[in-house]
């Protein structure tokens, strides 16, 4: 496992997508993270950094900043979980939702289903087959 940090020189979204596609198509890549602000690409996995850079140089200017073992993710201090307030009456929530839906339908006539009928007669359709 290696973590490779690359410095890239790209200026548009199209090049960024091509870079991501090129890097992700390599075998052995576990994770990819791109920092567009600093123009850095971090790739983790069993990869050859030299071949990766040679493929990326066809798309943009690429340089290797560092190669090393992957860093362990920082563990954040676990905060005590707050007890979520429980809903006392689920029936009350359904009533509120039904009331809101009625109000919405009153103000939005497209929401109300209107039955529409379509009748086709033989006189309107000259291609209709009628046996007399």
Coordinates of N, CA and C in Angstrom, one line a residue:
X1 N 0.8 -1.2 0.0 CA 0.0 0.0 0.0 C 0.9 1.2 0.0
X2 N 0.5 2.2 -0.9 CA 1.3 3.4 -1.0 C 0.3 4.6 -1.0
X3 N 0.7 5.7 -0.6 CA -0.1 6.9 -0.8 C 0.8 7.9 -1.6
X4 N 0.3 8.3 -2.7 CA 1.0 9.1 -3.7 C 0.3 10.5 -3.7
X5 N 1.0 11.5 -3.5 CA 0.4 12.9 -3.6 C 1.1 13.5 -4.9
X6 N 0.2 13.9 -5.8 CA 0.7 14.5 -7.1 C 0.2 16.0 -7.2
X7 N 1.1 16.8 -7.8 CA 0.7 18.2 -8.1 C 0.3 18.2 -9.6
X8 N -0.9 18.6 -9.8 CA -1.4 18.7 -11.2 C -1.7 20.1 -11.6
X9 N -1.6 20.3 -12.9 CA -1.9 21.7 -13.5 C -3.0 21.5 -14.5
X10 N -4.3 21.7 -14.0 CA -5.4 21.7 -14.9 C -6.3 22.9 -14.6
X11 N -7.1 23.3 -15.6 CA -7.8 24.5 -15.4 C -9.3 24.4 -15.7
X12 N -9.8 23.2 -16.2 CA -11.2 23.1 -16.5 C -11.8 21.8 -16.0
X13 N -13.1 21.7 -15.9 CA -13.8 20.6 -15.4 C -13.6 19.4 -16.3
X14 N -13.5 19.6 -17.6 CA -13.3 18.5 -18.5 C -12.0 17.7 -18.3
X15 N -10.9 18.5 -18.1 CA -9.6 17.8 -17.8 C -9.7 17.1 -16.4
X16 N -10.4 17.7 -15.5 CA -10.5 17.1 -14.1 C -11.2 15.7 -14.3
X17 N -12.2 15.7 -15.1 CA -13.0 14.4 -15.3 C -12.1 13.4 -16.0
X18 N -11.3 13.8 -16.9 CA -10.4 12.9 -17.6 C -9.3 12.3 -16.7
X19 N -8.8 13.2 -15.8 CA -7.8 12.8 -14.8 C -8.4 11.7 -13.9
X20 N -9.6 12.0 -13.4 CA -10.2 11.0 -12.5 C -10.5 9.7 -13.2
X21 N -10.9 9.7 -14.4 CA -11.1 8.5 -15.2 C -9.8 7.7 -15.4
X22 N -8.8 8.4 -15.7 CA -7.5 7.8 -16.0 C -7.0 7.1 -14.7
X23 N -7.0 7.8 -13.6 CA -6.5 7.3 -12.3 C -7.4 6.1 -11.9
X24 N -8.7 6.2 -12.0 CA -9.5 5.2 -11.5 C -9.5 3.9 -12.4
X25 N -9.0 4.0 -13.6 CA -8.9 2.9 -14.5 C -7.7 2.0 -14.2
X26 N -6.7 2.5 -13.4 CA -5.6 1.8 -13.0 C -5.9 0.7 -12.0
X27 N -5.3 -0.4 -12.1 CA -5.6 -1.5 -11.2 C -4.8 -1.3 -9.9
X28 N -5.4 -1.6 -8.8 CA -4.8 -1.5 -7.5 C -5.1 -0.2 -6.8
X29 N -5.9 0.7 -7.4 CA -6.3 2.0 -6.7 C -7.4 1.7 -5.7
X30 N -7.1 2.1 -4.5 CA -8.1 2.0 -3.4 C -9.0 3.2 -3.2
X31 N -8.3 4.4 -3.2 CA -9.0 5.6 -3.0 C -8.4 6.8 -3.8
X32 N -9.2 7.7 -4.1 CA -8.7 8.9 -4.9 C -9.4 10.1 -4.2
X33 N -8.6 11.1 -4.0 CA -9.1 12.4 -3.5 C -8.4 13.5 -4.2
X34 N -9.2 14.5 -4.7 CA -8.7 15.6 -5.5 C -9.0 16.9 -4.8
X35 N -8.0 17.7 -4.6 CA -8.2 19.0 -4.0 C -8.0 20.0 -5.1
X36 N -9.1 20.6 -5.7 CA -9.1 21.5 -6.8 C -8.5 22.8 -6.4
X37 N -8.6 23.2 -5.2 CA -8.1 24.5 -4.8 C -6.5 24.5 -4.8
X38 N -5.9 23.5 -4.2 CA -4.5 23.4 -4.2 C -3.9 22.6 -5.4
X39 N -4.8 22.1 -6.3 CA -4.5 21.3 -7.4 C -3.6 20.1 -7.1
X40 N -4.0 19.3 -6.0 CA -3.3 18.1 -5.6 C -4.2 16.9 -5.7
X41 N -3.6 15.8 -6.1 CA -4.4 14.6 -6.2 C -3.7 13.6 -5.3
X42 N -4.5 12.9 -4.4 CA -4.0 11.9 -3.5 C -4.5 10.6 -3.9
X43 N -3.7 9.6 -4.2 CA -4.1 8.3 -4.6 C -3.5 7.3 -3.6
X44 N -4.4 6.3 -3.2 CA -3.9 5.3 -2.2 C -4.2 3.9 -2.8
X45 N -3.2 3.0 -2.7 CA -3.3 1.7 -3.2 C -2.0 1.1 -3.6
X46 N -2.1 -0.1 -4.2 CA -0.9 -0.7 -4.8 C -0.7 -0.3 -6.2
X47 N 0.0 0.8 -6.4 CA 0.2 1.4 -7.7 C 1.6 1.8 -7.9
X48 N 2.0 2.0 -9.2 CA 3.3 2.4 -9.5 C 3.2 3.9 -9.8
X49 N 3.8 4.8 -8.9 CA 3.7 6.2 -9.1 C 4.3 6.7 -10.4
X50 N 5.3 6.1 -10.9 CA 6.0 6.6 -12.2 C 5.0 6.4 -13.3
X51 N 4.4 5.2 -13.4 CA 3.5 4.9 -14.5 C 2.2 5.8 -14.4
X52 N 1.8 6.0 -13.2 CA 0.6 6.9 -13.0 C 0.9 8.3 -13.5
X53 N 2.1 8.8 -13.2 CA 2.4 10.2 -13.6 C 2.6 10.2 -15.1
X54 N 3.2 9.2 -15.7 CA 3.4 9.2 -17.2 C 2.1 9.2 -17.9
X55 N 1.0 8.5 -17.3 CA -0.3 8.5 -18.0 C -0.9 9.9 -17.8
X56 N -0.7 10.5 -16.6 CA -1.4 11.8 -16.4 C -0.7 12.9 -17.2
X57 N 0.6 12.8 -17.5 CA 1.2 13.8 -18.3 C 0.7 14.0 -19.7
X58 N 0.0 13.0 -20.2 CA -0.6 13.1 -21.5 C -1.8 14.0 -21.4
X59 N -2.4 14.2 -20.2 CA -3.5 15.1 -20.0 C -3.2 16.5 -19.5
X60 N -2.2 16.6 -18.6 CA -1.8 17.8 -18.0 C -0.4 17.7 -17.4
X61 N 0.1 18.8 -16.9 CA 1.4 18.8 -16.2 C 1.2 18.1 -14.9
X62 N 2.0 17.0 -14.6 CA 1.9 16.3 -13.3 C 3.3 16.1 -12.7
X63 N 3.4 16.3 -11.4 CA 4.6 16.1 -10.7 C 4.3 15.3 -9.4
X64 N 5.3 14.5 -9.0 CA 5.1 13.7 -7.7 C 5.6 14.6 -6.6
X65 N 4.7 14.8 -5.6 CA 5.1 15.5 -4.4 C 5.6 14.6 -3.3
X66 N 4.9 13.5 -3.1 CA 5.4 12.6 -2.0 C 4.8 11.2 -2.3
X67 N 5.6 10.2 -1.8 CA 5.2 8.8 -1.9 C 5.5 8.2 -0.5
X68 N 4.6 7.5 0.0 CA 4.8 6.9 1.4 C 3.7 6.0 1.8
X69 N 3.8 5.5 3.0 CA 2.7 4.6 3.5 C 1.4 5.5 3.7
X70 N 0.3 4.9 3.6 CA -1.0 5.7 3.8 C -1.1 6.1 5.3
X71 N -1.6 7.3 5.4 CA -1.8 7.8 6.8 C -3.1 7.2 7.3
X72 N -3.1 6.9 8.6 CA -4.3 6.4 9.3 C -5.3 7.6 9.5
X73 N -6.6 7.3 9.3 CA -7.5 8.4 9.4 C -7.5 8.9 10.9
X74 N -7.6 10.2 11.1 CA -7.7 10.7 12.4 C -8.9 10.3 13.1
X75 N -8.8 9.9 14.4 CA -10.0 9.5 15.1 C -10.5 10.8 15.9
X76 N -11.7 11.1 15.7 CA -12.3 12.2 16.3 C -12.8 11.8 17.7
X77 N -12.9 12.7 18.6 CA -13.4 12.4 19.9 C -14.9 12.1 19.8
X78 N -15.3 11.1 20.4 CA -16.7 10.7 20.3 C -17.5 11.6 21.3
X79 N -18.5 12.3 20.8 CA -19.3 13.1 21.6 C -20.4 12.3 22.2
X80 N -20.8 12.6 23.4 CA -22.0 11.8 23.9 C -23.2 12.1 23.0
X81 N -23.9 11.0 22.7 CA -25.1 11.2 21.9 C -26.2 11.8 22.7
X82 N -26.8 12.7 22.0 CA -28.0 13.3 22.7 C -29.2 12.5 22.4
X83 N -30.0 12.4 23.4 CA -31.3 11.6 23.3 C -32.2 12.4 22.3
X84 N -32.6 11.7 21.3 CA -33.5 12.4 20.3 C -34.9 12.5 21.0
X85 N -35.6 13.6 20.8 CA -37.0 13.7 21.3 C -37.9 12.7 20.5
X86 N -38.6 11.9 21.2 CA -39.5 11.0 20.6 C -40.8 11.6 20.2
X87 N -41.3 11.1 19.2 CA -42.6 11.6 18.7 C -43.7 10.9 19.6
X88 N -44.5 11.8 20.2 CA -45.5 11.2 21.1 C -46.7 10.5 20.4
X89 N -47.2 11.1 19.3 CA -48.3 10.6 18.7 C -48.1 10.6 17.1
X90 N -47.9 9.4 16.6 CA -47.7 9.3 15.1 C -49.0 9.6 14.4
X91 N -50.1 9.4 15.0 CA -51.4 9.7 14.3 C -51.5 11.2 14.1
X92 N -51.0 12.0 15.1 CA -51.1 13.4 15.0 C -50.3 13.9 13.8
X93 N -49.1 13.3 13.5 CA -48.3 13.7 12.4 C -49.0 13.4 11.1
X94 N -49.7 12.3 11.0 CA -50.4 12.0 9.8 C -51.5 13.0 9.5
X95 N -52.2 13.4 10.6 CA -53.3 14.4 10.5 C -52.7 15.7 10.0
X96 N -51.5 16.1 10.5 CA -50.9 17.4 10.1 C -50.5 17.3 8.6
X97 N -50.0 16.1 8.2 CA -49.6 16.0 6.8 C -50.8 16.0 5.9
X98 N -51.9 15.4 6.3 CA -53.1 15.4 5.5 C -53.7 16.9 5.4
X99 N -53.6 17.6 6.5 CA -54.1 19.0 6.5 C -53.2 19.9 5.6
X100 N -51.9 19.7 5.6 CA -51.0 20.4 4.7 C -51.2 20.1 3.3
X101 N -51.5 18.8 3.0 CA -51.8 18.4 1.6 C -53.1 19.0 1.1
X102 N -54.1 19.1 1.9 CA -55.3 19.8 1.5 C -55.1 21.3 1.2
X103 N -54.3 21.9 2.0 CA -54.0 23.3 1.8 C -53.2 23.5 0.5
X104 N -52.3 22.6 0.2 CA -51.5 22.7 -1.0 C -52.3 22.4 -2.2
X105 N -53.2 21.5 -2.1 CA -54.1 21.2 -3.3 C -55.0 22.4 -3.6
X106 N -55.5 23.1 -2.5 CA -56.4 24.2 -2.7 C -55.7 25.4 -3.4
X107 N -54.4 25.5 -3.2 CA -53.6 26.6 -3.8 C -52.9 26.2 -5.1
X108 N -52.9 24.9 -5.4 CA -52.2 24.4 -6.6 C -53.2 23.5 -7.4
X109 N -53.9 24.1 -8.3 CA -54.9 23.3 -9.0 C -54.3 22.2 -9.9
X110 N -53.1 22.2 -10.3 CA -52.5 21.2 -11.1 C -52.3 19.9 -10.3
X111 N -52.3 20.0 -9.0 CA -52.2 18.9 -8.1 C -53.4 18.0 -8.0
X112 N -54.6 18.6 -8.2 CA -55.9 17.9 -8.1 C -56.1 17.1 -9.4
X113 N -56.3 15.8 -9.3 CA -56.5 15.0 -10.5 C -57.9 15.2 -11.1
X114 N -57.9 15.6 -12.3 CA -59.1 15.8 -13.1 C -59.3 14.7 -14.1
X115 N -60.4 13.9 -14.0 CA -60.6 12.9 -15.0 C -60.8 13.4 -16.4
X116 N -60.0 12.9 -17.3 CA -60.1 13.3 -18.7 C -60.5 12.1 -19.6
X117 N -61.4 12.3 -20.4 CA -61.9 11.2 -21.3 C -61.5 11.5 -22.7
X118 N -61.2 10.5 -23.5 CA -60.8 10.6 -24.9 C -61.7 9.7 -25.7
X119 N -62.5 10.2 -26.5 CA -63.4 9.3 -27.3 C -63.0 9.5 -28.8
X120 N -62.8 8.4 -29.5 CA -62.4 8.4 -30.9 C -63.5 7.8 -31.7
X121 N -64.0 8.5 -32.7 CA -65.0 7.9 -33.5 C -64.4 7.5 -34.9
X122 N -65.2 6.7 -35.6 CA -64.7 6.2 -36.9 C -64.6 7.3 -37.9
X123 N -65.5 8.3 -37.8 CA -65.5 9.4 -38.7 C -64.2 10.2 -38.6
X124 N -63.7 10.3 -37.4 CA -62.5 11.1 -37.2 C -61.2 10.4 -37.7
X125 N -61.2 9.1 -37.7 CA -60.0 8.3 -38.1 C -60.3 7.6 -39.4
X126 N -59.7 8.1 -40.5 CA -60.0 7.5 -41.8 C -59.3 6.1 -41.9
X127 N -58.3 5.8 -41.1 CA -57.6 4.5 -41.3 C -58.3 3.4 -40.4
X128 N -59.4 3.7 -39.7 CA -60.0 2.7 -38.9 C -60.7 1.7 -39.8
X129 N -60.7 0.5 -39.4 CA -61.3 -0.6 -40.2 C -62.7 -0.9 -39.6
X130 N -63.7 -0.8 -40.4 CA -65.1 -1.0 -40.0 C -65.7 -2.0 -41.0
X131 N -66.3 -3.1 -40.5 CA -67.0 -4.0 -41.4 C -68.5 -3.7 -41.3
X132 N -69.1 -3.4 -42.4 CA -70.5 -3.1 -42.4 C -71.3 -4.2 -42.9

